[in-house]
mmCIF file of C-alpha atoms in Angstrom:
data_model
loop_
_atom_site.group_PDB
_atom_site.id
_atom_site.type_symbol
_atom_site.label_atom_id
_atom_site.label_comp_id
_atom_site.label_asym_id
_atom_site.label_seq_id
_atom_site.Cartn_x
_atom_site.Cartn_y
_atom_site.Cartn_z
ATOM 1 C CA MET M 36 14.986 -12.549 -6.433
ATOM 2 C CA GLU M 37 14.325 -12.737 -3.031
ATOM 3 C CA ALA M 38 13.348 -10.524 -0.552
ATOM 4 C CA ILE M 39 16.885 -10.589 0.576
ATOM 5 C CA ALA M 40 16.713 -6.902 2.366
ATOM 6 C CA LEU M 41 13.488 -7.160 4.180
ATOM 7 C CA PRO M 42 13.519 -7.700 7.814
ATOM 8 C CA GLU M 43 12.206 -11.234 8.841
ATOM 9 C CA PRO M 44 9.108 -9.762 10.820
ATOM 10 C CA LEU M 45 8.018 -8.052 7.564
ATOM 11 C CA ARG M 46 8.416 -11.347 5.274
ATOM 12 C CA GLN M 47 4.408 -11.861 5.712
ATOM 13 C CA PHE M 48 4.365 -8.988 3.532
ATOM 14 C CA LYS M 49 6.692 -9.581 0.844
ATOM 15 C CA GLY M 50 5.208 -8.659 -2.224
ATOM 16 C CA ARG M 51 2.776 -6.333 -1.055
ATOM 17 C CA ILE M 52 4.172 -3.435 0.643
ATOM 18 C CA ALA M 53 3.861 -0.023 -1.390
ATOM 19 C CA ASP M 54 6.870 2.444 -1.305
ATOM 20 C CA VAL M 55 4.938 5.578 -1.801
ATOM 21 C CA ASP M 56 8.597 7.855 -2.480
ATOM 22 C CA SER M 57 11.062 6.384 -5.020
ATOM 23 C CA HIS M 58 13.353 8.591 -7.360
ATOM 24 C CA GLU M 59 15.202 8.094 -10.513
ATOM 25 C CA MET M 60 18.561 9.932 -10.563
ATOM 26 C CA ILE M 61 20.201 9.339 -14.153
ATOM 27 C CA PRO M 62 23.566 11.326 -14.366
ATOM 28 C CA ALA M 63 24.086 14.615 -15.825
ATOM 29 C CA GLN M 64 26.305 12.772 -18.261
ATOM 30 C CA GLN M 65 23.695 10.940 -19.725
ATOM 31 C CA TRP M 66 21.114 13.622 -19.930
ATOM 32 C CA VAL M 67 21.323 14.074 -23.583
ATOM 33 C CA GLU M 68 21.328 10.463 -24.842
ATOM 34 C CA THR M 69 18.333 10.236 -22.428
ATOM 35 C CA PHE M 70 16.019 12.879 -23.136
ATOM 36 C CA GLY M 71 17.418 13.924 -26.282
ATOM 37 C CA PRO M 72 19.323 17.197 -27.550
ATOM 38 C CA GLU M 73 16.815 19.785 -26.140
ATOM 39 C CA VAL M 74 18.368 19.365 -22.720
ATOM 40 C CA ARG M 75 22.152 19.689 -23.570
ATOM 41 C CA GLU M 76 22.243 23.499 -21.855
ATOM 42 C CA LEU M 77 21.052 22.382 -18.814
ATOM 43 C CA ALA M 78 23.295 19.193 -18.864
ATOM 44 C CA ASP M 79 26.405 21.416 -19.345
ATOM 45 C CA ALA M 80 25.225 23.652 -16.611
ATOM 46 C CA TRP M 81 25.216 20.596 -14.256
ATOM 47 C CA ILE M 82 28.212 18.956 -15.541
ATOM 48 C CA ALA M 83 30.483 22.115 -15.241
ATOM 49 C CA SER M 84 29.506 22.258 -11.725
ATOM 50 C CA SER M 85 31.643 21.629 -8.750
ATOM 51 C CA VAL M 86 29.948 19.796 -6.814
ATOM 52 C CA THR M 87 29.790 16.465 -7.966
ATOM 53 C CA ASP M 88 28.794 12.891 -6.629
ATOM 54 C CA LYS M 89 31.599 12.801 -4.077
ATOM 55 C CA VAL M 90 30.666 15.856 -2.204
ATOM 56 C CA ASP M 91 27.036 15.266 -2.597
ATOM 57 C CA LYS M 92 25.526 11.738 -3.074
ATOM 58 C CA ASN M 93 22.299 13.468 -4.080
ATOM 59 C CA SER M 94 24.281 15.319 -7.071
ATOM 60 C CA SER M 95 23.470 14.512 -10.696
ATOM 61 C CA ASN M 96 27.152 15.395 -11.954
ATOM 62 C CA VAL M 97 28.862 11.876 -11.973
ATOM 63 C CA PRO M 98 32.370 12.501 -13.850
ATOM 64 C CA ASP M 99 33.050 8.832 -13.370
ATOM 65 C CA TYR M 100 29.533 7.166 -14.379
ATOM 66 C CA ALA M 101 30.644 3.624 -15.556
ATOM 67 C CA GLY M 102 26.845 2.305 -15.608
ATOM 68 C CA ASP M 103 23.823 0.671 -13.349
ATOM 69 C CA VAL M 104 26.362 -2.550 -12.345
ATOM 70 C CA VAL M 105 26.439 -2.218 -8.327
ATOM 71 C CA GLU M 106 25.519 -5.761 -7.370
ATOM 72 C CA ILE M 107 21.981 -6.197 -5.560
ATOM 73 C CA THR M 108 22.863 -7.530 -1.828
ATOM 74 C CA ASP M 109 20.988 -7.482 1.409
ATOM 75 C CA GLN M 110 22.482 -4.061 2.056
ATOM 76 C CA VAL M 111 20.973 -2.113 -0.915
ATOM 77 C CA MET M 112 19.142 0.412 1.230
ATOM 78 C CA SER M 113 22.503 1.389 2.281
ATOM 79 C CA ILE M 114 23.628 2.319 -1.099
ATOM 80 C CA LYS M 115 22.878 5.927 -2.352
ATOM 81 C CA GLY M 116 22.810 8.389 -5.242
ATOM 82 C CA THR M 117 23.187 7.882 -9.271
ATOM 83 C CA LYS M 118 25.505 4.456 -8.780
ATOM 84 C CA ALA M 119 22.610 2.891 -6.530
ATOM 85 C CA PRO M 120 21.316 -0.368 -7.745
ATOM 86 C CA GLY M 121 18.519 0.659 -10.114
ATOM 87 C CA ALA M 122 19.032 4.493 -9.823
ATOM 88 C CA VAL M 123 18.899 4.322 -13.991
ATOM 89 C CA ASP M 124 17.793 1.131 -15.285
ATOM 90 C CA ILE M 125 14.454 0.708 -14.481
ATOM 91 C CA ASN M 126 14.544 -3.265 -15.146
ATOM 92 C CA ARG M 127 17.178 -3.529 -12.556
ATOM 93 C CA ARG M 128 14.838 -1.383 -10.363
ATOM 94 C CA LEU M 129 12.104 -3.943 -10.392
ATOM 95 C CA ASP M 130 15.058 -6.586 -8.549
ATOM 96 C CA VAL M 131 15.769 -3.901 -6.022
ATOM 97 C CA MET M 132 11.763 -3.707 -5.391
ATOM 98 C CA ASP M 133 12.152 -7.443 -4.850
ATOM 99 C CA ALA M 134 14.853 -7.268 -2.678
ATOM 100 C CA ILE M 135 12.932 -5.147 0.080
ATOM 101 C CA GLY M 136 9.309 -6.968 -0.421
ATOM 102 C CA VAL M 137 7.821 -4.050 -2.480
ATOM 103 C CA GLY M 138 4.836 -4.876 -4.621
ATOM 104 C CA ARG M 139 4.790 -1.126 -6.523
ATOM 105 C CA GLN M 140 6.134 2.035 -5.887
ATOM 106 C CA LEU M 141 6.231 5.599 -7.080
ATOM 107 C CA MET M 142 8.618 6.676 -8.749
ATOM 108 C CA PHE M 143 9.499 10.474 -9.139
ATOM 109 C CA PRO M 144 12.097 13.048 -10.832
ATOM 110 C CA THR M 145 15.392 13.599 -9.953
ATOM 111 C CA SER M 146 17.350 14.700 -12.681
ATOM 112 C CA VAL M 147 15.540 17.122 -15.737
ATOM 113 C CA GLY M 148 12.286 16.694 -14.172
ATOM 114 C CA ILE M 149 13.323 18.634 -11.389
ATOM 115 C CA TRP M 150 15.311 21.022 -12.379
ATOM 116 C CA ALA M 151 12.742 21.778 -15.120
ATOM 117 C CA VAL M 152 10.346 22.309 -12.206
ATOM 118 C CA THR M 153 12.515 24.116 -10.149
ATOM 119 C CA LEU M 154 13.164 27.149 -12.961
ATOM 120 C CA LEU M 155 9.397 27.073 -13.856
ATOM 121 C CA THR M 156 9.068 27.942 -9.964
ATOM 122 C CA GLN M 157 11.923 29.850 -9.211
ATOM 123 C CA ALA M 158 13.185 31.272 -12.188
ATOM 124 C CA LYS M 159 11.528 34.921 -12.238
ATOM 125 C CA TYR M 160 12.846 35.288 -8.389
ATOM 126 C CA ASP M 161 16.420 33.854 -7.970
ATOM 127 C CA ALA M 162 18.561 34.847 -10.942
ATOM 128 C CA HIS M 163 21.278 32.850 -8.849
ATOM 129 C CA MET M 164 20.015 29.965 -9.454
ATOM 130 C CA LEU M 165 21.478 28.183 -12.446
ATOM 131 C CA SER M 166 22.924 31.424 -13.741
ATOM 132 C CA SER M 167 24.207 29.936 -16.665
ATOM 133 C CA ILE M 168 21.138 29.094 -18.302
ATOM 134 C CA THR M 169 20.043 32.782 -19.856
ATOM 135 C CA GLY M 170 17.884 33.815 -22.274
ATOM 136 C CA ASP M 171 14.172 32.905 -21.961
ATOM 137 C CA ARG M 172 14.495 30.630 -18.674
ATOM 138 C CA GLU M 173 10.886 30.068 -18.361
ATOM 139 C CA GLY M 174 10.693 29.000 -21.820
ATOM 140 C CA LYS M 175 13.470 26.604 -21.880
ATOM 141 C CA ALA M 176 12.270 25.033 -18.402
ATOM 142 C CA LYS M 177 8.905 24.237 -20.405
ATOM 143 C CA GLN M 178 10.720 22.682 -23.541
ATOM 144 C CA TRP M 179 12.588 20.407 -20.898
ATOM 145 C CA LEU M 180 9.690 19.720 -18.936
ATOM 146 C CA HIS M 181 8.463 18.375 -21.707
ATOM 147 C CA CYS M 182 11.066 16.037 -23.007
ATOM 148 C CA TYR M 183 11.546 14.799 -19.478
ATOM 149 C CA ASN M 184 7.616 13.772 -19.361
ATOM 150 C CA LYS M 185 8.018 12.183 -22.912
ATOM 151 C CA TRP M 186 10.481 9.677 -20.917
ATOM 152 C CA MET M 187 8.547 9.216 -18.274
ATOM 153 C CA ILE M 188 5.681 8.090 -20.229
ATOM 154 C CA ARG M 189 7.903 5.792 -21.927
ATOM 155 C CA GLN M 190 8.744 4.069 -18.469
ATOM 156 C CA VAL M 191 5.139 3.413 -18.048
ATOM 157 C CA ALA M 192 5.674 0.090 -20.390
ATOM 158 C CA HIS M 193 8.047 -1.212 -18.187
ATOM 159 C CA SER M 194 6.064 -2.323 -15.375
ATOM 160 C CA ASP M 195 3.006 -1.706 -13.699
ATOM 161 C CA ARG M 196 4.669 -1.966 -10.640
ATOM 162 C CA ILE M 197 6.606 1.231 -11.026
ATOM 163 C CA ARG M 198 4.184 4.182 -11.575
ATOM 164 C CA PRO M 199 6.302 7.079 -12.986
ATOM 165 C CA VAL M 200 4.718 10.482 -11.334
ATOM 166 C CA PRO M 201 5.848 13.298 -13.918
ATOM 167 C CA PRO M 202 5.539 16.685 -12.687
ATOM 168 C CA VAL M 203 2.752 19.350 -14.257
ATOM 169 C CA PHE M 204 2.584 23.002 -14.509
ATOM 170 C CA GLY M 205 0.367 25.535 -16.087
ATOM 171 C CA GLU M 206 -0.299 29.130 -15.395
ATOM 172 C CA THR M 207 -3.853 28.582 -16.194
ATOM 173 C CA VAL M 208 -6.501 26.114 -15.935
ATOM 174 C CA GLU M 209 -6.533 25.573 -19.960
ATOM 175 C CA GLU M 210 -2.506 24.876 -19.669
ATOM 176 C CA LEU M 211 -2.808 22.587 -16.667
ATOM 177 C CA MET M 212 -5.500 20.291 -18.490
ATOM 178 C CA ALA M 213 -3.695 20.409 -21.594
ATOM 179 C CA ASN M 214 -0.661 19.388 -19.836
ATOM 180 C CA THR M 215 -2.300 16.673 -17.777
ATOM 181 C CA ARG M 216 -4.834 14.864 -20.143
ATOM 182 C CA PRO M 217 -2.108 13.306 -22.751
ATOM 183 C CA LEU M 218 -0.209 11.912 -19.635
ATOM 184 C CA LEU M 219 -3.261 10.244 -18.293
ATOM 185 C CA ASP M 220 -4.285 8.935 -21.922
ATOM 186 C CA ALA M 221 -0.790 7.289 -22.167
ATOM 187 C CA GLY M 222 -1.313 5.207 -18.621
ATOM 188 C CA ILE M 223 0.089 7.592 -16.016
ATOM 189 C CA ARG M 224 -1.334 6.888 -12.566
ATOM 190 C CA ALA M 225 0.114 9.480 -10.675
ATOM 191 C CA ILE M 226 1.167 13.181 -11.293
ATOM 192 C CA TRP M 227 3.303 15.708 -9.146
ATOM 193 C CA ILE M 228 1.774 19.445 -8.891
ATOM 194 C CA PRO M 229 4.151 21.983 -7.328
ATOM 195 C CA SER M 230 2.648 22.668 -3.813
ATOM 196 C CA GLY M 231 4.366 26.486 -3.971
ATOM 197 C CA SER M 232 2.585 27.511 -6.882
ATOM 198 C CA LEU M 233 -1.133 28.086 -7.610
ATOM 199 C CA PRO M 234 -2.607 25.497 -9.884
ATOM 200 C CA GLY M 235 -3.723 26.616 -13.229
ATOM 201 C CA GLY M 236 -3.280 30.227 -11.814
ATOM 202 C CA ILE M 237 -6.063 30.319 -9.114
ATOM 203 C CA SER M 238 -6.612 28.218 -6.207
ATOM 204 C CA PRO M 239 -7.180 24.792 -5.617
ATOM 205 C CA ALA M 240 -10.474 25.506 -3.904
ATOM 206 C CA HIS M 241 -12.075 27.495 -6.776
ATOM 207 C CA PRO M 242 -14.637 25.695 -8.370
ATOM 208 C CA ASP M 243 -13.105 26.468 -11.960
ATOM 209 C CA LEU M 244 -10.643 24.309 -11.008
ATOM 210 C CA ASP M 245 -13.461 21.220 -10.583
ATOM 211 C CA PRO M 246 -13.160 20.168 -14.626
ATOM 212 C CA PHE M 247 -9.248 19.376 -13.627
ATOM 213 C CA TRP M 248 -10.325 17.421 -10.005
ATOM 214 C CA SER M 249 -12.675 15.122 -12.295
ATOM 215 C CA LEU M 250 -10.156 14.863 -14.893
ATOM 216 C CA LEU M 251 -8.029 12.669 -12.233
ATOM 217 C CA VAL M 252 -10.888 11.450 -10.402
ATOM 218 C CA GLU M 253 -12.307 9.871 -13.768
ATOM 219 C CA HIS M 254 -8.282 8.214 -14.581
ATOM 220 C CA ASP M 255 -8.705 7.343 -11.013
ATOM 221 C CA CYS M 256 -5.196 9.653 -11.222
ATOM 222 C CA VAL M 257 -2.753 10.224 -7.987
ATOM 223 C CA LEU M 258 -2.350 14.086 -7.069
ATOM 224 C CA THR M 259 0.891 13.947 -5.220
ATOM 225 C CA LEU M 260 2.385 17.018 -3.690
ATOM 226 C CA HIS M 261 6.297 16.368 -3.079
ATOM 227 C CA LEU M 262 9.141 18.085 -1.737
ATOM 228 C CA GLY M 263 11.092 20.561 -4.101
ATOM 229 C CA ALA M 264 8.765 23.252 -5.475
ATOM 230 C CA GLU M 265 8.359 25.543 -2.577
ATOM 231 C CA GLY M 266 10.013 28.277 -3.758
ATOM 232 C CA GLN M 267 7.453 30.403 -5.337
ATOM 233 C CA PHE M 268 5.488 30.381 -1.955
ATOM 234 C CA LEU M 269 8.456 30.990 0.167
ATOM 235 C CA GLU M 270 10.168 33.522 -2.033
ATOM 236 C CA PRO M 271 8.391 36.633 -0.336
ATOM 237 C CA HIS M 272 9.777 35.170 3.116
ATOM 238 C CA LYS M 273 13.088 34.468 2.489
ATOM 239 C CA GLU M 274 14.422 37.489 4.253
ATOM 240 C CA TRP M 275 13.307 35.764 7.697
ATOM 241 C CA LYS M 276 16.498 33.736 6.622
ATOM 242 C CA ASN M 277 19.018 36.180 5.996
ATOM 243 C CA ALA M 278 20.844 35.473 9.545
ATOM 244 C CA PRO M 279 24.298 33.865 10.192
ATOM 245 C CA ALA M 280 22.716 31.375 12.363
ATOM 246 C CA PHE M 281 21.241 29.925 8.886
ATOM 247 C CA GLU M 282 24.166 30.248 6.693
ATOM 248 C CA GLY M 283 26.783 27.318 5.841
ATOM 249 C CA TYR M 284 24.570 24.700 5.321
ATOM 250 C CA ARG M 285 24.340 22.308 2.682
ATOM 251 C CA THR M 286 21.735 22.922 -0.365
ATOM 252 C CA VAL M 287 20.577 19.263 -1.793
ATOM 253 C CA ALA M 288 18.371 19.212 -4.729
ATOM 254 C CA GLU M 289 15.242 19.126 -3.201
ATOM 255 C CA PHE M 290 15.998 21.651 -0.241
ATOM 256 C CA SER M 291 18.277 23.545 2.259
ATOM 257 C CA MET M 292 19.223 22.142 5.070
ATOM 258 C CA ASP M 293 19.808 25.028 7.080
ATOM 259 C CA PRO M 294 17.128 25.143 10.487
ATOM 260 C CA TRP M 295 14.929 28.080 8.967
ATOM 261 C CA TYR M 296 14.271 26.289 5.785
ATOM 262 C CA LEU M 297 13.900 22.535 7.329
ATOM 263 C CA ASN M 298 11.158 24.093 9.650
ATOM 264 C CA VAL M 299 9.308 26.023 7.381
ATOM 265 C CA MET M 300 9.223 23.918 4.346
ATOM 266 C CA HIS M 301 6.107 21.997 4.805
ATOM 267 C CA PHE M 302 4.199 25.166 4.900
ATOM 268 C CA PRO M 303 3.264 25.385 1.142
ATOM 269 C CA THR M 304 1.964 21.956 1.465
ATOM 270 C CA GLN M 305 0.030 22.131 4.375
ATOM 271 C CA ASN M 306 -1.445 25.619 2.756
ATOM 272 C CA PHE M 307 -2.307 23.654 -0.462
ATOM 273 C CA VAL M 308 -3.954 21.090 1.709
ATOM 274 C CA GLN M 309 -5.773 23.057 4.007
ATOM 275 C CA THR M 310 -7.256 25.385 1.056
ATOM 276 C CA MET M 311 -8.704 21.933 -0.487
ATOM 277 C CA VAL M 312 -9.773 20.718 2.365
ATOM 278 C CA LEU M 313 -11.798 23.896 3.467
ATOM 279 C CA GLY M 314 -12.650 24.866 0.251
ATOM 280 C CA GLY M 315 -14.829 21.665 -0.083
ATOM 281 C CA VAL M 316 -12.795 19.988 -2.945
ATOM 282 C CA PHE M 317 -13.108 16.402 -1.363
ATOM 283 C CA MET M 318 -16.744 17.219 -0.666
ATOM 284 C CA ARG M 319 -17.353 17.965 -4.517
ATOM 285 C CA HIS M 320 -14.975 15.002 -5.332
ATOM 286 C CA PRO M 321 -15.155 12.140 -2.698
ATOM 287 C CA ARG M 322 -13.277 9.879 -4.842
ATOM 288 C CA LEU M 323 -9.904 12.427 -5.554
ATOM 289 C CA ARG M 324 -6.642 10.345 -4.355
ATOM 290 C CA VAL M 325 -4.017 12.501 -2.776
ATOM 291 C CA GLY M 326 -0.172 11.837 -1.354
ATOM 292 C CA VAL M 327 1.610 14.306 0.376
ATOM 293 C CA ILE M 328 5.280 13.059 -0.183
ATOM 294 C CA GLU M 329 8.351 13.453 1.696
ATOM 295 C CA VAL M 330 7.170 16.733 3.627
ATOM 296 C CA GLY M 331 7.172 14.741 6.648
ATOM 297 C CA ALA M 332 4.004 13.745 8.849
ATOM 298 C CA TYR M 333 4.704 15.809 11.950
ATOM 299 C CA TRP M 334 2.520 18.729 11.124
ATOM 300 C CA VAL M 335 -0.635 16.636 9.968
ATOM 301 C CA GLY M 336 -2.165 15.983 13.279
ATOM 302 C CA PRO M 337 -1.779 19.566 14.547
ATOM 303 C CA MET M 338 -3.307 20.751 11.396
ATOM 304 C CA MET M 339 -6.511 18.741 11.708
ATOM 305 C CA GLU M 340 -6.630 19.711 15.004
ATOM 306 C CA GLN M 341 -6.415 23.024 14.179
ATOM 307 C CA MET M 342 -9.067 23.206 11.119
ATOM 308 C CA ASP M 343 -11.570 21.160 13.285
ATOM 309 C CA THR M 344 -11.386 23.674 15.990
ATOM 310 C CA TRP M 345 -11.841 26.861 13.811
ATOM 311 C CA TYR M 346 -14.546 24.848 11.485
ATOM 312 C CA ARG M 347 -16.630 23.968 15.241
ATOM 313 C CA ASN M 348 -16.353 27.271 16.128
ATOM 314 C CA LEU M 349 -17.955 28.998 12.731
ATOM 315 C CA GLY M 350 -21.448 29.262 13.934
ATOM 316 C CA ALA M 351 -19.878 32.320 15.940
ATOM 317 C CA PHE M 352 -18.922 34.435 12.535
ATOM 318 C CA GLY M 353 -21.780 33.165 10.623
ATOM 319 C CA LYS M 354 -21.308 29.966 8.514
ATOM 320 C CA ARG M 355 -22.160 29.631 4.648
ATOM 321 C CA ALA M 356 -24.872 26.853 3.593
ATOM 322 C CA ASP M 357 -22.483 25.119 1.156
ATOM 323 C CA ALA M 358 -20.272 24.369 4.114
ATOM 324 C CA LEU M 359 -18.524 20.995 4.608
ATOM 325 C CA THR M 360 -20.626 18.022 5.790
ATOM 326 C CA GLU M 361 -18.107 16.800 8.144
ATOM 327 C CA MET M 362 -15.211 17.667 9.887
ATOM 328 C CA PRO M 363 -12.795 18.811 7.897
ATOM 329 C CA SER M 364 -10.407 16.551 10.036
ATOM 330 C CA SER M 365 -12.443 13.689 8.177
ATOM 331 C CA TYR M 366 -11.686 14.557 4.713
ATOM 332 C CA VAL M 367 -8.039 14.239 5.654
ATOM 333 C CA LYS M 368 -8.381 10.450 6.725
ATOM 334 C CA SER M 369 -10.394 9.623 3.923
ATOM 335 C CA ASN M 370 -8.549 11.190 1.039
ATOM 336 C CA ILE M 371 -5.135 11.963 1.752
ATOM 337 C CA LYS M 372 -1.995 9.730 2.746
ATOM 338 C CA VAL M 373 1.372 10.892 4.132
ATOM 339 C CA SER M 374 4.574 9.739 4.086
ATOM 340 C CA VAL M 375 7.059 10.101 6.549
ATOM 341 C CA PHE M 376 10.612 10.440 7.802
ATOM 342 C CA ALA M 377 12.420 7.224 9.166
ATOM 343 C CA PHE M 378 13.263 9.853 12.264
ATOM 344 C CA GLU M 379 9.639 10.768 13.132
ATOM 345 C CA ASP M 380 8.005 10.116 16.247
ATOM 346 C CA LEU M 381 5.863 7.656 14.381
ATOM 347 C CA ALA M 382 3.605 6.171 17.352
ATOM 348 C CA SER M 383 3.268 9.901 19.240
ATOM 349 C CA TYR M 384 1.132 10.457 15.450
ATOM 350 C CA ILE M 385 -1.124 7.262 16.085
ATOM 351 C CA GLU M 386 -1.481 7.753 19.986
ATOM 352 C CA ARG M 387 -2.152 11.480 19.533
ATOM 353 C CA TYR M 388 -4.050 11.880 16.278
ATOM 354 C CA ARG M 389 -4.723 8.529 15.435
ATOM 355 C CA LEU M 390 -2.815 8.953 12.037
ATOM 356 C CA ASP M 391 -2.434 5.158 11.464
ATOM 357 C CA ASP M 392 -4.970 5.445 8.635
ATOM 358 C CA VAL M 393 -2.733 8.089 7.180
ATOM 359 C CA ILE M 394 1.049 7.765 7.544
ATOM 360 C CA CYS M 395 2.538 5.036 5.147
ATOM 361 C CA PHE M 396 6.120 3.960 3.878
ATOM 362 C CA SER M 397 8.327 4.897 1.644
ATOM 363 C CA THR M 398 12.192 4.741 0.985
ATOM 364 C CA ASP M 399 13.051 7.667 -1.064
ATOM 365 C CA TYR M 400 15.364 5.372 -2.406
ATOM 366 C CA PRO M 401 18.189 6.456 -3.693
ATOM 367 C CA HIS M 402 18.082 9.829 -1.731
ATOM 368 C CA VAL M 403 20.654 10.135 1.174
ATOM 369 C CA GLU M 404 17.625 11.589 3.211
ATOM 370 C CA GLY M 405 15.681 8.207 3.363
ATOM 371 C CA GLY M 406 18.298 6.846 5.497
ATOM 372 C CA PRO M 407 20.438 3.624 5.641
ATOM 373 C CA ASP M 408 18.016 0.946 7.138
ATOM 374 C CA MET M 409 14.451 3.130 6.902
ATOM 375 C CA ILE M 410 12.627 -0.451 7.026
ATOM 376 C CA ASN M 411 13.956 -1.633 10.248
ATOM 377 C CA ALA M 412 13.715 1.884 11.894
ATOM 378 C CA MET M 413 10.080 2.649 10.865
ATOM 379 C CA TYR M 414 8.722 -1.098 11.481
ATOM 380 C CA GLN M 415 10.945 -0.785 15.084
ATOM 381 C CA LYS M 416 8.584 2.218 16.038
ATOM 382 C CA LEU M 417 5.467 0.875 15.316
ATOM 383 C CA GLU M 418 5.972 -2.905 16.106
ATOM 384 C CA ARG M 419 3.647 -2.187 19.541
ATOM 385 C CA PHE M 420 1.141 -1.568 18.016
ATOM 386 C CA GLY M 421 0.282 -4.960 16.695
ATOM 387 C CA PRO M 422 -0.329 -6.606 13.121
ATOM 388 C CA GLU M 423 -3.076 -4.460 12.080
ATOM 389 C CA VAL M 424 -1.008 -0.873 12.443
ATOM 390 C CA ILE M 425 1.922 -2.744 10.726
ATOM 391 C CA GLU M 426 -0.071 -3.785 7.831
ATOM 392 C CA LYS M 427 -1.638 -0.483 7.308
ATOM 393 C CA PHE M 428 1.988 1.659 7.235
ATOM 394 C CA PHE M 429 3.458 -0.640 5.379
ATOM 395 C CA VAL M 430 0.495 -2.157 2.796
ATOM 396 C CA THR M 431 -2.864 -0.870 2.775
ATOM 397 C CA ASN M 432 -2.204 2.969 3.229
ATOM 398 C CA GLY M 433 0.328 3.414 0.543
ATOM 399 C CA ASN M 434 -1.386 1.052 -2.123
ATOM 400 C CA TRP M 435 -4.187 3.236 -2.094
ATOM 401 C CA LEU M 436 -1.907 5.764 -3.782
ATOM 402 C CA LEU M 437 -1.159 3.032 -5.622
ATOM 403 C CA PRO M 438 -4.622 1.416 -7.485
ATOM 404 C CA ASP M 439 -5.168 -1.552 -9.464
#
């Protein structure tokens, strides 16, 4: 298929553009058929929900789902939800990618994967979440995640152009390693770890986690931190949100739309990244690739300045012999790429913080929050910086998270 939905100025990059955030959107009505009978309770809970795709395009409850049949046109990026072309049929997803000039794409969960992770990280704290699911909610969530990741593994065989990103969770380092190794052996090239939870029950900077980082490096597997699993980190602070000003807003699959949450949702990811950087993870594992996805980039430049400011002045408080060999910001630029929202002020990130080697393109397809015309919107914000910056944003930076 020709790149019918790719703006003319970007046609020179046709087939090379990297999309670092997309999602499968399999409707709940097909979960049992797709993932197995083990997920029936979760599917039934969603189907019983009064929230359908007619109310929320991101909803998995689609009573009248007729299949992945919507035509792919030059307006394909304006179609959202489970009925969007390629939302379910991975073979059609390749045609959608061709239509927008994308060569490779990371594909994150929407269906069983997101809700299994959400229950794993929040079931102990939020009894109201999917309250119809009773009994050993954590045990069920682990089983559902296992079923989901088996499906993710099967998608590897479709095409190297689509990189499935299965969620990985472990309460101990041993469990984290045991859950990750089979995925890597099966050809998975990127994984998603909840940024709001301690990986393996310990700090990301702890030396006991070094074998895990080494395992990812050995397989050239990308670590991603994606929006949607912040609950455990933010749970102790949710009383701050208990005010009329924050009531009445929608909650979608990955986040709440109220002003309080939108302004703190990056905290867990920033904490995870800062811990890795300041704890020397990238100094010990210089080939580790990290992608920060769908959390915006508005906080990245100030974070880099903050880390450098304090690190530059550590001598006044006593600096350890095993301190970083470079300024913290240099590790962000060398090891981390960050996707952006189409509405962000991308130009200021380059002018103020020189993030042209960090920020990268994504569609979030077919989720609503990706926006209807994100390719044009992002291009127009970066056009004045010239072809080198444009190529970094749409091609080079993202492909670093999609290595050969």
